[in-house]
C-alpha cells in the first residue's frame, strides 16, 4: 500500500533500504528528504497568510482529505485544506460545499480530464470563489504530487510556490 503520510514515505524508504541491502543509502535519502522538508517549513515560518486550498483530483470533485499523503503535504505547508472537515482521505465534495468553503487557491491534479483555470472559472457559481476571482488556480503534475516517494520535497516546493508566491518566487 502507498504511504498515507510523509512519515510513511520515510518508513517505506527505510524498509526498502533494509530489504535490498542499501540501508545506508536509504538513511542518507531519508535525511536529505527530512532536511528538504525542514528547509521549506522554515522558509514558510509562521506565515500569517496561510491560504485555504482545494486540491482537485478529478472533475467530479474528488479531493485529498485527512489521512492522505496529499493532505499531509498541505499540513506541512500550513495551508487550510477545505476537505479537512470531511474526515475522509479521498472524499467527493459537492459544488456547493466547495463554493461555500471559498478556497483561496485551487490546485488541479486532473489535467488529463482537460481541466484548466479557464474551465474552473466557467463552472456555474464558481465566479465568486476567491481562487477564481484572484487567478490562483494552478495545474500540477499528478505524478509529482500524488505519488508518495523520494520526490516529496519537489512536490512540497511545487505546492509551496503556488500557496506562497511571495516566499517561493
CSV table of N, CA and C in Angstrom, one decimal:
chain,number,residue,atom,x,y,z
A,1,UNK,N,0.8,-1.2,0.0
A,1,UNK,CA,0.0,0.0,0.0
A,1,UNK,C,0.9,1.2,0.0
A,2,UNK,N,0.4,2.3,-0.6
A,2,UNK,CA,1.1,3.6,-0.6
A,2,UNK,C,1.1,4.2,0.7
A,3,UNK,N,2.1,4.9,1.1
A,3,UNK,CA,2.1,5.6,2.4
A,3,UNK,C,1.1,6.7,2.4
A,4,UNK,N,0.5,6.9,3.5
A,4,UNK,CA,-0.6,8.0,3.6
A,4,UNK,C,0.0,9.2,4.3
A,5,UNK,N,1.3,9.3,4.5
A,5,UNK,CA,1.9,10.5,5.1
A,5,UNK,C,3.3,10.6,4.7
A,6,UNK,N,3.9,11.7,5.0
A,6,UNK,CA,5.3,11.9,4.8
A,6,UNK,C,6.2,11.0,5.6
A,7,UNK,N,5.8,10.8,6.9
A,7,UNK,CA,6.5,9.8,7.8
A,7,UNK,C,6.4,8.4,7.2
A,8,UNK,N,5.3,8.1,6.6
A,8,UNK,CA,5.1,6.8,5.9
A,8,UNK,C,6.1,6.6,4.8
A,9,UNK,N,6.4,7.7,4.1
A,9,UNK,CA,7.4,7.6,3.0
A,9,UNK,C,8.7,7.3,3.5
A,10,UNK,N,9.1,8.0,4.6
A,10,UNK,CA,10.4,7.7,5.3
A,10,UNK,C,10.5,6.2,5.7
A,11,UNK,N,9.4,5.7,6.3
A,11,UNK,CA,9.4,4.3,6.8
A,11,UNK,C,9.5,3.4,5.6
A,12,UNK,N,8.8,3.7,4.5
A,12,UNK,CA,8.9,2.8,3.3
A,12,UNK,C,10.3,2.8,2.7
A,13,UNK,N,10.9,4.0,2.6
A,13,UNK,CA,12.3,4.0,2.1
A,13,UNK,C,13.3,3.2,3.0
A,14,UNK,N,13.1,3.4,4.3
A,14,UNK,CA,13.9,2.6,5.3
A,14,UNK,C,13.7,1.1,5.1
A,15,UNK,N,12.5,0.7,4.9
A,15,UNK,CA,12.2,-0.7,4.8
A,15,UNK,C,12.8,-1.3,3.5
A,16,UNK,N,12.6,-0.5,2.4
A,16,UNK,CA,13.2,-0.9,1.1
A,16,UNK,C,14.7,-1.0,1.2
A,17,UNK,N,15.3,0.0,1.9
A,17,UNK,CA,16.8,0.0,2.0
A,17,UNK,C,17.3,-1.2,2.8
A,18,UNK,N,16.6,-1.6,3.9
A,18,UNK,CA,16.9,-2.8,4.6
A,18,UNK,C,16.7,-4.0,3.8
A,19,UNK,N,15.6,-4.1,3.0
A,19,UNK,CA,15.3,-5.3,2.2
A,19,UNK,C,16.3,-5.5,1.1
A,20,UNK,N,16.9,-4.4,0.6
A,20,UNK,CA,17.7,-4.5,-0.6
A,20,UNK,C,19.2,-4.4,-0.2
A,21,UNK,N,19.5,-4.3,1.0
A,21,UNK,CA,20.9,-4.2,1.4
A,21,UNK,C,21.5,-2.8,1.2
A,22,UNK,N,20.6,-1.8,1.1
A,22,UNK,CA,21.1,-0.5,0.9
A,22,UNK,C,20.6,0.4,2.1
A,23,UNK,N,20.7,-0.1,3.3
A,23,UNK,CA,20.3,0.7,4.5
A,23,UNK,C,21.0,2.0,4.6
A,24,UNK,N,22.3,2.1,4.3
A,24,UNK,CA,23.0,3.4,4.4
A,24,UNK,C,22.5,4.4,3.4
A,25,UNK,N,22.3,3.9,2.2
A,25,UNK,CA,21.8,4.8,1.1
A,25,UNK,C,20.4,5.3,1.5
A,26,UNK,N,19.6,4.4,2.0
A,26,UNK,CA,18.2,4.7,2.4
A,26,UNK,C,18.2,5.8,3.5
A,27,UNK,N,19.1,5.6,4.5
A,27,UNK,CA,19.2,6.5,5.6
A,27,UNK,C,19.6,7.9,5.1
A,28,UNK,N,20.5,7.9,4.1
A,28,UNK,CA,21.0,9.2,3.5
A,28,UNK,C,19.9,9.9,2.8
A,29,UNK,N,19.1,9.1,2.0
A,29,UNK,CA,18.0,9.7,1.3
A,29,UNK,C,16.9,10.2,2.2
A,30,UNK,N,16.6,9.5,3.3
A,30,UNK,CA,15.6,10.0,4.3
A,30,UNK,C,16.1,11.3,4.9
A,31,UNK,N,17.4,11.3,5.3
A,31,UNK,CA,18.0,12.5,5.9
A,31,UNK,C,17.9,13.7,4.9
A,32,UNK,N,18.2,13.5,3.6
A,32,UNK,CA,18.0,14.5,2.6
A,32,UNK,C,16.6,15.0,2.5
A,33,UNK,N,15.7,14.1,2.5
A,33,UNK,CA,14.2,14.4,2.4
A,33,UNK,C,13.8,15.2,3.6
A,34,UNK,N,14.2,14.8,4.8
A,34,UNK,CA,13.8,15.5,6.0
A,34,UNK,C,14.4,16.9,6.0
A,35,UNK,N,15.7,17.0,5.6
A,35,UNK,CA,16.3,18.3,5.5
A,35,UNK,C,15.5,19.3,4.6
A,36,UNK,N,15.1,18.7,3.4
A,36,UNK,CA,14.4,19.5,2.4
A,36,UNK,C,13.0,19.9,3.0
A,37,UNK,N,12.4,19.0,3.7
A,37,UNK,CA,11.1,19.4,4.3
A,37,UNK,C,11.3,20.5,5.3
A,38,UNK,N,12.3,20.3,6.2
A,38,UNK,CA,12.5,21.3,7.2
A,38,UNK,C,12.9,22.7,6.6
A,39,UNK,N,13.7,22.7,5.6
A,39,UNK,CA,14.0,23.9,4.9
A,39,UNK,C,12.8,24.7,4.4
A,40,UNK,N,11.9,23.9,3.8
A,40,UNK,CA,10.6,24.5,3.3
A,40,UNK,C,9.8,25.1,4.4
A,41,UNK,N,9.7,24.2,5.5
A,41,UNK,CA,9.0,24.6,6.7
A,41,UNK,C,9.5,26.0,7.3
A,42,UNK,N,10.8,26.1,7.3
A,42,UNK,CA,11.4,27.3,7.9
A,42,UNK,C,11.3,28.5,7.0
A,43,UNK,N,11.3,28.2,5.7
A,43,UNK,CA,11.1,29.4,4.8
A,43,UNK,C,9.6,29.9,4.9
A,44,UNK,N,8.7,29.0,5.2
A,44,UNK,CA,7.3,29.5,5.4
A,44,UNK,C,7.2,30.1,6.7
A,45,UNK,N,7.9,29.5,7.7
A,45,UNK,CA,7.8,30.1,9.1
A,45,UNK,C,6.3,30.1,9.6
A,46,UNK,N,6.0,31.1,10.3
A,46,UNK,CA,4.6,31.2,10.8
A,46,UNK,C,3.8,32.1,9.9
A,47,UNK,N,3.8,31.9,8.6
A,47,UNK,CA,3.1,32.7,7.6
A,47,UNK,C,1.7,33.0,8.1
A,48,UNK,N,1.4,34.2,8.4
A,48,UNK,CA,0.0,34.5,8.9
A,48,UNK,C,-1.0,34.4,7.7
A,49,UNK,N,-0.5,34.5,6.5
A,49,UNK,CA,-1.4,34.5,5.4
A,49,UNK,C,-1.4,33.1,4.7
A,50,UNK,N,-1.4,32.0,5.5
A,50,UNK,CA,-1.5,30.7,5.0
A,50,UNK,C,-2.9,30.6,4.3
A,51,UNK,N,-2.9,30.2,3.0
A,51,UNK,CA,-4.2,30.2,2.3
A,51,UNK,C,-5.0,28.9,2.5
A,52,UNK,N,-6.3,29.0,2.2
A,52,UNK,CA,-7.1,27.8,2.2
A,52,UNK,C,-7.0,27.2,0.7
A,53,UNK,N,-7.1,25.9,0.6
A,53,UNK,CA,-6.8,25.2,-0.6
A,53,UNK,C,-7.8,24.2,-0.9
A,54,UNK,N,-8.2,24.0,-2.2
A,54,UNK,CA,-9.0,22.9,-2.7
A,54,UNK,C,-8.1,22.2,-3.7
A,55,UNK,N,-7.8,20.9,-3.4
A,55,UNK,CA,-7.0,20.1,-4.3
A,55,UNK,C,-7.9,19.1,-5.1
A,56,UNK,N,-8.0,19.4,-6.4
A,56,UNK,CA,-9.0,18.7,-7.2
A,56,UNK,C,-8.3,17.5,-7.8
A,57,UNK,N,-8.7,16.3,-7.5
A,57,UNK,CA,-8.1,15.1,-8.1
A,57,UNK,C,-8.8,14.7,-9.4
A,58,UNK,N,-10.1,14.9,-9.5
A,58,UNK,CA,-10.8,14.7,-10.8
A,58,UNK,C,-11.9,15.7,-10.9
A,59,UNK,N,-12.5,15.8,-12.1
A,59,UNK,CA,-13.5,16.8,-12.3
A,59,UNK,C,-14.9,16.4,-11.8
A,60,UNK,N,-15.0,15.4,-10.9
A,60,UNK,CA,-16.2,15.1,-10.2
A,60,UNK,C,-16.0,15.6,-8.7
A,61,UNK,N,-15.0,16.3,-8.5
A,61,UNK,CA,-14.7,17.0,-7.2
A,61,UNK,C,-14.2,16.0,-6.1
A,62,UNK,N,-13.5,14.9,-6.6
A,62,UNK,CA,-12.8,14.1,-5.6
A,62,UNK,C,-11.6,14.9,-5.2
A,63,UNK,N,-11.2,14.9,-3.9
A,63,UNK,CA,-10.2,15.7,-3.4
A,63,UNK,C,-9.4,14.9,-2.4
A,64,UNK,N,-8.4,15.5,-1.8
A,64,UNK,CA,-7.5,14.8,-0.8
A,64,UNK,C,-7.8,15.4,0.6
A,65,UNK,N,-8.3,14.5,1.4
A,65,UNK,CA,-8.6,14.9,2.8
A,65,UNK,C,-7.7,14.3,3.8
A,66,UNK,N,-8.1,14.4,5.1
A,66,UNK,CA,-7.2,13.9,6.2
A,66,UNK,C,-6.9,12.4,6.0
A,67,UNK,N,-5.7,12.1,6.3
A,67,UNK,CA,-5.3,10.7,6.2
A,67,UNK,C,-4.8,10.3,4.9
A,68,UNK,N,-4.6,11.3,4.0
A,68,UNK,CA,-4.0,11.1,2.7
A,68,UNK,C,-2.6,11.8,2.6
A,69,UNK,N,-1.7,11.2,1.8
A,69,UNK,CA,-0.4,11.8,1.6
A,69,UNK,C,-0.5,13.2,1.2
A,70,UNK,N,-1.4,13.5,0.2
A,70,UNK,CA,-1.5,14.9,-0.3
A,70,UNK,C,-1.9,15.9,0.8
A,71,UNK,N,-2.9,15.5,1.7
A,71,UNK,CA,-3.3,16.3,2.8
A,71,UNK,C,-2.1,16.6,3.7
A,72,UNK,N,-1.3,15.6,3.9
A,72,UNK,CA,-0.1,15.7,4.8
A,72,UNK,C,0.8,16.8,4.2
A,73,UNK,N,1.0,16.8,2.9
A,73,UNK,CA,1.8,17.9,2.3
A,73,UNK,C,1.2,19.2,2.6
A,74,UNK,N,-0.1,19.4,2.5
A,74,UNK,CA,-0.7,20.7,2.8
A,74,UNK,C,-0.6,21.0,4.3
A,75,UNK,N,-0.6,20.0,5.2
A,75,UNK,CA,-0.4,20.3,6.6
A,75,UNK,C,1.0,20.8,6.8
A,76,UNK,N,2.0,20.2,6.2
A,76,UNK,CA,3.4,20.6,6.4
A,76,UNK,C,3.5,22.1,5.9
A,77,UNK,N,2.8,22.4,4.8
A,77,UNK,CA,2.8,23.8,4.3
A,77,UNK,C,1.9,24.8,5.0
A,78,UNK,N,1.2,24.3,6.0
A,78,UNK,CA,0.4,25.2,6.8
A,78,UNK,C,-0.9,25.7,6.2
A,79,UNK,N,-1.2,25.1,5.0
A,79,UNK,CA,-2.4,25.5,4.3
A,79,UNK,C,-3.7,24.9,4.9
A,80,UNK,N,-4.8,25.7,4.8
A,80,UNK,CA,-6.1,25.2,5.3
A,80,UNK,C,-6.8,24.4,4.2
A,81,UNK,N,-6.8,23.1,4.4
A,81,UNK,CA,-7.4,22.2,3.4
A,81,UNK,C,-8.9,22.2,3.6
A,82,UNK,N,-9.6,22.6,2.6
A,82,UNK,CA,-11.1,22.7,2.8
A,82,UNK,C,-11.7,21.3,2.9
A,83,UNK,N,-11.0,20.3,2.5
A,83,UNK,CA,-11.5,18.9,2.7
A,83,UNK,C,-11.4,18.3,4.1
A,84,UNK,N,-10.7,19.1,4.9
A,84,UNK,CA,-10.4,18.6,6.3
A,84,UNK,C,-11.7,18.2,7.0
A,85,UNK,N,-12.7,19.0,6.9
A,85,UNK,CA,-14.0,18.7,7.6
A,85,UNK,C,-14.7,17.4,7.2
A,86,UNK,N,-14.3,16.9,6.0
A,86,UNK,CA,-14.9,15.6,5.6
A,86,UNK,C,-14.5,14.4,6.4
A,87,UNK,N,-13.3,14.5,7.0
A,87,UNK,CA,-12.7,13.4,7.8
A,87,UNK,C,-12.4,12.2,7.0
A,88,UNK,N,-12.3,12.3,5.7
A,88,UNK,CA,-12.0,11.2,4.8
A,88,UNK,C,-10.8,11.4,3.9
A,89,UNK,N,-10.0,10.4,3.6
A,89,UNK,CA,-8.8,10.6,2.9
A,89,UNK,C,-9.1,11.1,1.4
A,90,UNK,N,-10.1,10.5,0.8
A,90,UNK,CA,-10.4,10.9,-0.6
A,90,UNK,C,-11.9,11.1,-0.8
A,91,UNK,N,-12.4,12.2,-0.2
A,91,UNK,CA,-13.8,12.4,-0.3
A,91,UNK,C,-14.2,13.1,-1.6
A,92,UNK,N,-15.5,13.0,-2.0
A,92,UNK,CA,-16.0,13.7,-3.1
A,92,UNK,C,-16.8,14.8,-2.5
A,93,UNK,N,-16.5,16.1,-2.8
A,93,UNK,CA,-17.2,17.2,-2.3
A,93,UNK,C,-18.2,17.7,-3.3
A,94,UNK,N,-19.2,18.4,-2.8
A,94,UNK,CA,-20.2,18.9,-3.7
A,94,UNK,C,-19.8,20.3,-4.2
A,95,UNK,N,-20.3,20.7,-5.3
A,95,UNK,CA,-20.0,22.1,-5.8
A,95,UNK,C,-20.4,23.1,-4.7
A,96,UNK,N,-21.5,22.9,-4.1
A,96,UNK,CA,-22.0,23.9,-3.1
A,96,UNK,C,-21.0,24.0,-1.9
A,97,UNK,N,-20.5,22.8,-1.4
A,97,UNK,CA,-19.6,22.8,-0.3
A,97,UNK,C,-18.3,23.5,-0.7
A,98,UNK,N,-17.8,23.3,-1.9
A,98,UNK,CA,-16.5,23.9,-2.4
A,98,UNK,C,-16.7,25.5,-2.5
A,99,UNK,N,-17.8,25.9,-3.1
A,99,UNK,CA,-18.1,27.3,-3.2
A,99,UNK,C,-18.2,28.0,-1.9
A,100,UNK,N,-18.9,27.3,-1.0
A,100,UNK,CA,-19.1,27.8,0.4
A,100,UNK,C,-17.8,27.9,1.2
A,101,UNK,N,-16.9,26.9,1.0
A,101,UNK,CA,-15.6,27.0,1.7
A,101,UNK,C,-14.7,28.1,1.1
A,102,UNK,N,-15.0,28.5,-0.1
A,102,UNK,CA,-14.3,29.6,-0.7
A,102,UNK,C,-12.8,29.5,-0.7
A,103,UNK,N,-12.2,28.4,-1.3
A,103,UNK,CA,-10.8,28.3,-1.2
A,103,UNK,C,-10.0,29.4,-1.9
A,104,UNK,N,-8.9,29.8,-1.3
A,104,UNK,CA,-8.1,30.9,-1.9
A,104,UNK,C,-7.2,30.4,-3.0
A,105,UNK,N,-6.9,29.1,-3.0
A,105,UNK,CA,-6.1,28.5,-4.0
A,105,UNK,C,-6.7,27.2,-4.4
A,106,UNK,N,-6.8,27.0,-5.7
A,106,UNK,CA,-7.3,25.7,-6.3
A,106,UNK,C,-6.1,25.0,-7.0
A,107,UNK,N,-5.8,23.8,-6.6
A,107,UNK,CA,-4.8,23.0,-7.3
A,107,UNK,C,-5.4,21.9,-8.1
A,108,UNK,N,-5.2,21.9,-9.4
A,108,UNK,CA,-5.8,20.9,-10.3
A,108,UNK,C,-4.8,19.8,-10.6
A,109,UNK,N,-5.1,18.6,-10.2
A,109,UNK,CA,-4.2,17.5,-10.4
A,109,UNK,C,-4.9,16.5,-11.4
A,110,UNK,N,-5.8,17.1,-12.2
A,110,UNK,CA,-6.6,16.3,-13.2
A,110,UNK,C,-6.6,16.9,-14.6
A,111,UNK,N,-5.4,17.4,-15.0
A,111,UNK,CA,-5.2,17.9,-16.3
A,111,UNK,C,-5.6,17.0,-17.4
A,112,UNK,N,-5.4,15.7,-17.1
A,112,UNK,CA,-5.8,14.7,-18.2
A,112,UNK,C,-7.3,14.8,-18.5
A,113,UNK,N,-8.1,15.3,-17.5
A,113,UNK,CA,-9.6,15.4,-17.7
A,113,UNK,C,-9.8,16.7,-18.5
A,114,UNK,N,-8.8,17.4,-18.8
A,114,UNK,CA,-9.0,18.7,-19.6
A,114,UNK,C,-9.3,19.9,-18.7
A,115,UNK,N,-9.1,19.8,-17.4
A,115,UNK,CA,-9.4,20.9,-16.5
A,115,UNK,C,-8.3,21.9,-16.6
A,116,UNK,N,-8.7,23.2,-16.5
A,116,UNK,CA,-7.7,24.3,-16.5
A,116,UNK,C,-8.3,25.4,-15.7
A,117,UNK,N,-7.5,26.4,-15.5
A,117,UNK,CA,-8.0,27.6,-14.8
A,117,UNK,C,-9.3,28.2,-15.5
A,118,UNK,N,-9.3,28.1,-16.9
A,118,UNK,CA,-10.4,28.6,-17.6
A,118,UNK,C,-11.7,27.8,-17.4
A,119,UNK,N,-11.5,26.4,-17.4
A,119,UNK,CA,-12.7,25.6,-17.3
A,119,UNK,C,-13.3,25.7,-15.8
A,120,UNK,N,-12.4,25.9,-14.9
A,120,UNK,CA,-12.9,26.1,-13.5
A,120,UNK,C,-13.6,27.4,-13.4
A,121,UNK,N,-13.1,28.4,-14.0
A,121,UNK,CA,-13.7,29.8,-13.9
A,121,UNK,C,-15.1,29.8,-14.6
A,122,UNK,N,-15.3,28.9,-15.6
A,122,UNK,CA,-16.5,28.8,-16.3
A,122,UNK,C,-17.6,28.0,-15.6
A,123,UNK,N,-17.2,27.3,-14.5
A,123,UNK,CA,-18.2,26.4,-13.8
A,123,UNK,C,-19.3,27.3,-13.2
A,124,UNK,N,-20.6,27.0,-13.3
A,124,UNK,CA,-21.6,27.8,-12.7
A,124,UNK,C,-21.4,28.0,-11.2
A,125,UNK,N,-21.5,29.3,-10.8
A,125,UNK,CA,-21.4,29.7,-9.4
A,125,UNK,C,-19.9,29.8,-8.9
A,126,UNK,N,-18.9,29.4,-9.7
A,126,UNK,CA,-17.6,29.4,-9.2
A,126,UNK,C,-16.9,30.8,-9.3
A,127,UNK,N,-17.6,31.7,-10.0
A,127,UNK,CA,-17.0,33.0,-10.2
A,127,UNK,C,-16.9,33.8,-8.9
A,128,UNK,N,-17.6,33.4,-7.8
A,128,UNK,CA,-17.5,34.0,-6.5
A,128,UNK,C,-16.4,33.5,-5.7
A,129,UNK,N,-15.8,32.4,-6.1
A,129,UNK,CA,-14.7,31.7,-5.3
A,129,UNK,C,-13.4,32.6,-5.4
A,130,UNK,N,-12.8,32.8,-4.2
A,130,UNK,CA,-11.6,33.7,-4.1
A,130,UNK,C,-10.5,33.2,-5.1
A,131,UNK,N,-10.2,31.9,-5.2
A,131,UNK,CA,-9.2,31.4,-6.1
A,131,UNK,C,-9.5,31.8,-7.6
A,132,UNK,N,-10.8,31.8,-7.9
A,132,UNK,CA,-11.2,32.1,-9.3
A,132,UNK,C,-11.0,33.6,-9.5
A,133,UNK,N,-11.6,34.4,-8.6
A,133,UNK,CA,-11.5,35.9,-8.7
A,133,UNK,C,-10.1,36.4,-8.7
A,134,UNK,N,-9.2,35.8,-8.0
A,134,UNK,CA,-7.8,36.2,-7.9
A,134,UNK,C,-6.8,35.5,-8.7
A,135,UNK,N,-7.3,34.7,-9.7
A,135,UNK,CA,-6.5,33.9,-10.6
A,135,UNK,C,-5.4,33.1,-9.9
A,136,UNK,N,-5.9,32.3,-8.9
A,136,UNK,CA,-5.0,31.5,-8.1
A,136,UNK,C,-5.4,30.0,-8.3
A,137,UNK,N,-5.5,29.6,-9.6
A,137,UNK,CA,-5.8,28.2,-9.9
A,137,UNK,C,-4.6,27.7,-10.6
A,138,UNK,N,-4.0,26.6,-10.2
A,138,UNK,CA,-2.8,26.1,-10.7
A,138,UNK,C,-2.9,24.6,-11.1
A,139,UNK,N,-2.3,24.2,-12.2
A,139,UNK,CA,-2.3,22.8,-12.6
A,139,UNK,C,-0.9,22.2,-12.2
A,140,UNK,N,-1.0,21.0,-11.5
A,140,UNK,CA,0.2,20.3,-11.1
A,140,UNK,C,0.2,19.0,-11.8
A,141,UNK,N,1.4,18.5,-11.9
A,141,UNK,CA,1.6,17.1,-12.5
A,141,UNK,C,1.3,16.1,-11.4
A,142,UNK,N,0.2,15.4,-11.6
A,142,UNK,CA,-0.2,14.4,-10.5
A,142,UNK,C,0.9,13.4,-10.2
A,143,UNK,N,1.8,13.1,-11.2
A,143,UNK,CA,2.9,12.2,-10.9
A,143,UNK,C,3.8,12.7,-9.8
A,144,UNK,N,4.0,14.0,-9.7
A,144,UNK,CA,4.9,14.6,-8.7
A,144,UNK,C,4.1,14.7,-7.3
A,145,UNK,N,2.9,15.1,-7.3
A,145,UNK,CA,2.2,15.4,-6.0
A,145,UNK,C,1.4,14.2,-5.5
A,146,UNK,N,1.0,13.3,-6.3
A,146,UNK,CA,0.1,12.3,-5.8
A,146,UNK,C,0.8,11.0,-5.5
A,147,UNK,N,2.1,10.9,-5.8
A,147,UNK,CA,2.8,9.6,-5.6
A,147,UNK,C,3.8,9.8,-4.4
A,148,UNK,N,3.5,9.1,-3.3
A,148,UNK,CA,4.4,9.2,-2.1
A,148,UNK,C,5.7,8.6,-2.5
A,149,UNK,N,6.8,9.3,-2.3
A,149,UNK,CA,8.1,8.8,-2.6
A,149,UNK,C,9.2,9.8,-2.5
A,150,UNK,N,10.4,9.5,-3.0
A,150,UNK,CA,11.5,10.4,-2.8
A,150,UNK,C,11.3,11.8,-3.4
A,151,UNK,N,10.3,12.0,-4.3
A,151,UNK,CA,10.1,13.3,-4.9
A,151,UNK,C,9.2,14.2,-4.0
A,152,UNK,N,9.0,13.8,-2.8
A,152,UNK,CA,8.1,14.6,-1.9
A,152,UNK,C,8.6,16.0,-1.7
A,153,UNK,N,9.9,16.2,-1.7
A,153,UNK,CA,10.4,17.6,-1.5
A,153,UNK,C,10.1,18.4,-2.7
A,154,UNK,N,10.2,17.8,-3.9
A,154,UNK,CA,9.9,18.5,-5.1
A,154,UNK,C,8.4,18.9,-5.1
A,155,UNK,N,7.6,17.9,-4.6
A,155,UNK,CA,6.1,18.1,-4.5
A,155,UNK,C,5.8,19.3,-3.6
A,156,UNK,N,6.5,19.3,-2.4
A,156,UNK,CA,6.3,20.4,-1.5
A,156,UNK,C,6.7,21.8,-2.1
A,157,UNK,N,7.9,21.8,-2.7
A,157,UNK,CA,8.3,23.0,-3.3
A,157,UNK,C,7.3,23.6,-4.4
A,158,UNK,N,6.8,22.6,-5.2
A,158,UNK,CA,5.9,23.0,-6.2
A,158,UNK,C,4.6,23.6,-5.6
A,159,UNK,N,4.1,22.9,-4.6
A,159,UNK,CA,2.9,23.4,-3.9
A,159,UNK,C,3.1,24.7,-3.2
A,160,UNK,N,4.3,24.8,-2.5
A,160,UNK,CA,4.7,26.0,-1.8
A,160,UNK,C,4.7,27.2,-2.7
A,161,UNK,N,5.2,27.1,-3.9
A,161,UNK,CA,5.3,28.2,-4.8
A,161,UNK,C,3.9,28.7,-5.2
A,162,UNK,N,2.9,27.8,-5.3
A,162,UNK,CA,1.5,28.2,-5.6
A,162,UNK,C,0.8,28.8,-4.3
A,163,UNK,N,1.1,28.3,-3.2
A,163,UNK,CA,0.5,28.8,-1.9
A,163,UNK,C,1.1,30.1,-1.4
A,164,UNK,N,2.4,30.2,-1.6
A,164,UNK,CA,3.2,31.4,-1.1
A,164,UNK,C,4.1,32.0,-2.2
A,165,UNK,N,3.5,32.5,-3.2
A,165,UNK,CA,4.3,33.0,-4.3
A,165,UNK,C,5.3,34.1,-3.9
A,166,UNK,N,5.0,34.8,-2.8
A,166,UNK,CA,5.9,35.8,-2.4
A,166,UNK,C,7.2,35.2,-1.7
A,167,UNK,N,7.0,34.0,-1.2
A,167,UNK,CA,8.2,33.4,-0.5
A,167,UNK,C,8.9,32.4,-1.4
A,168,UNK,N,8.3,31.9,-2.4
A,168,UNK,CA,8.9,31.0,-3.4
A,168,UNK,C,8.7,31.5,-4.8
A,169,UNK,N,9.3,32.6,-5.2
A,169,UNK,CA,9.1,33.2,-6.5
A,169,UNK,C,9.6,32.2,-7.6
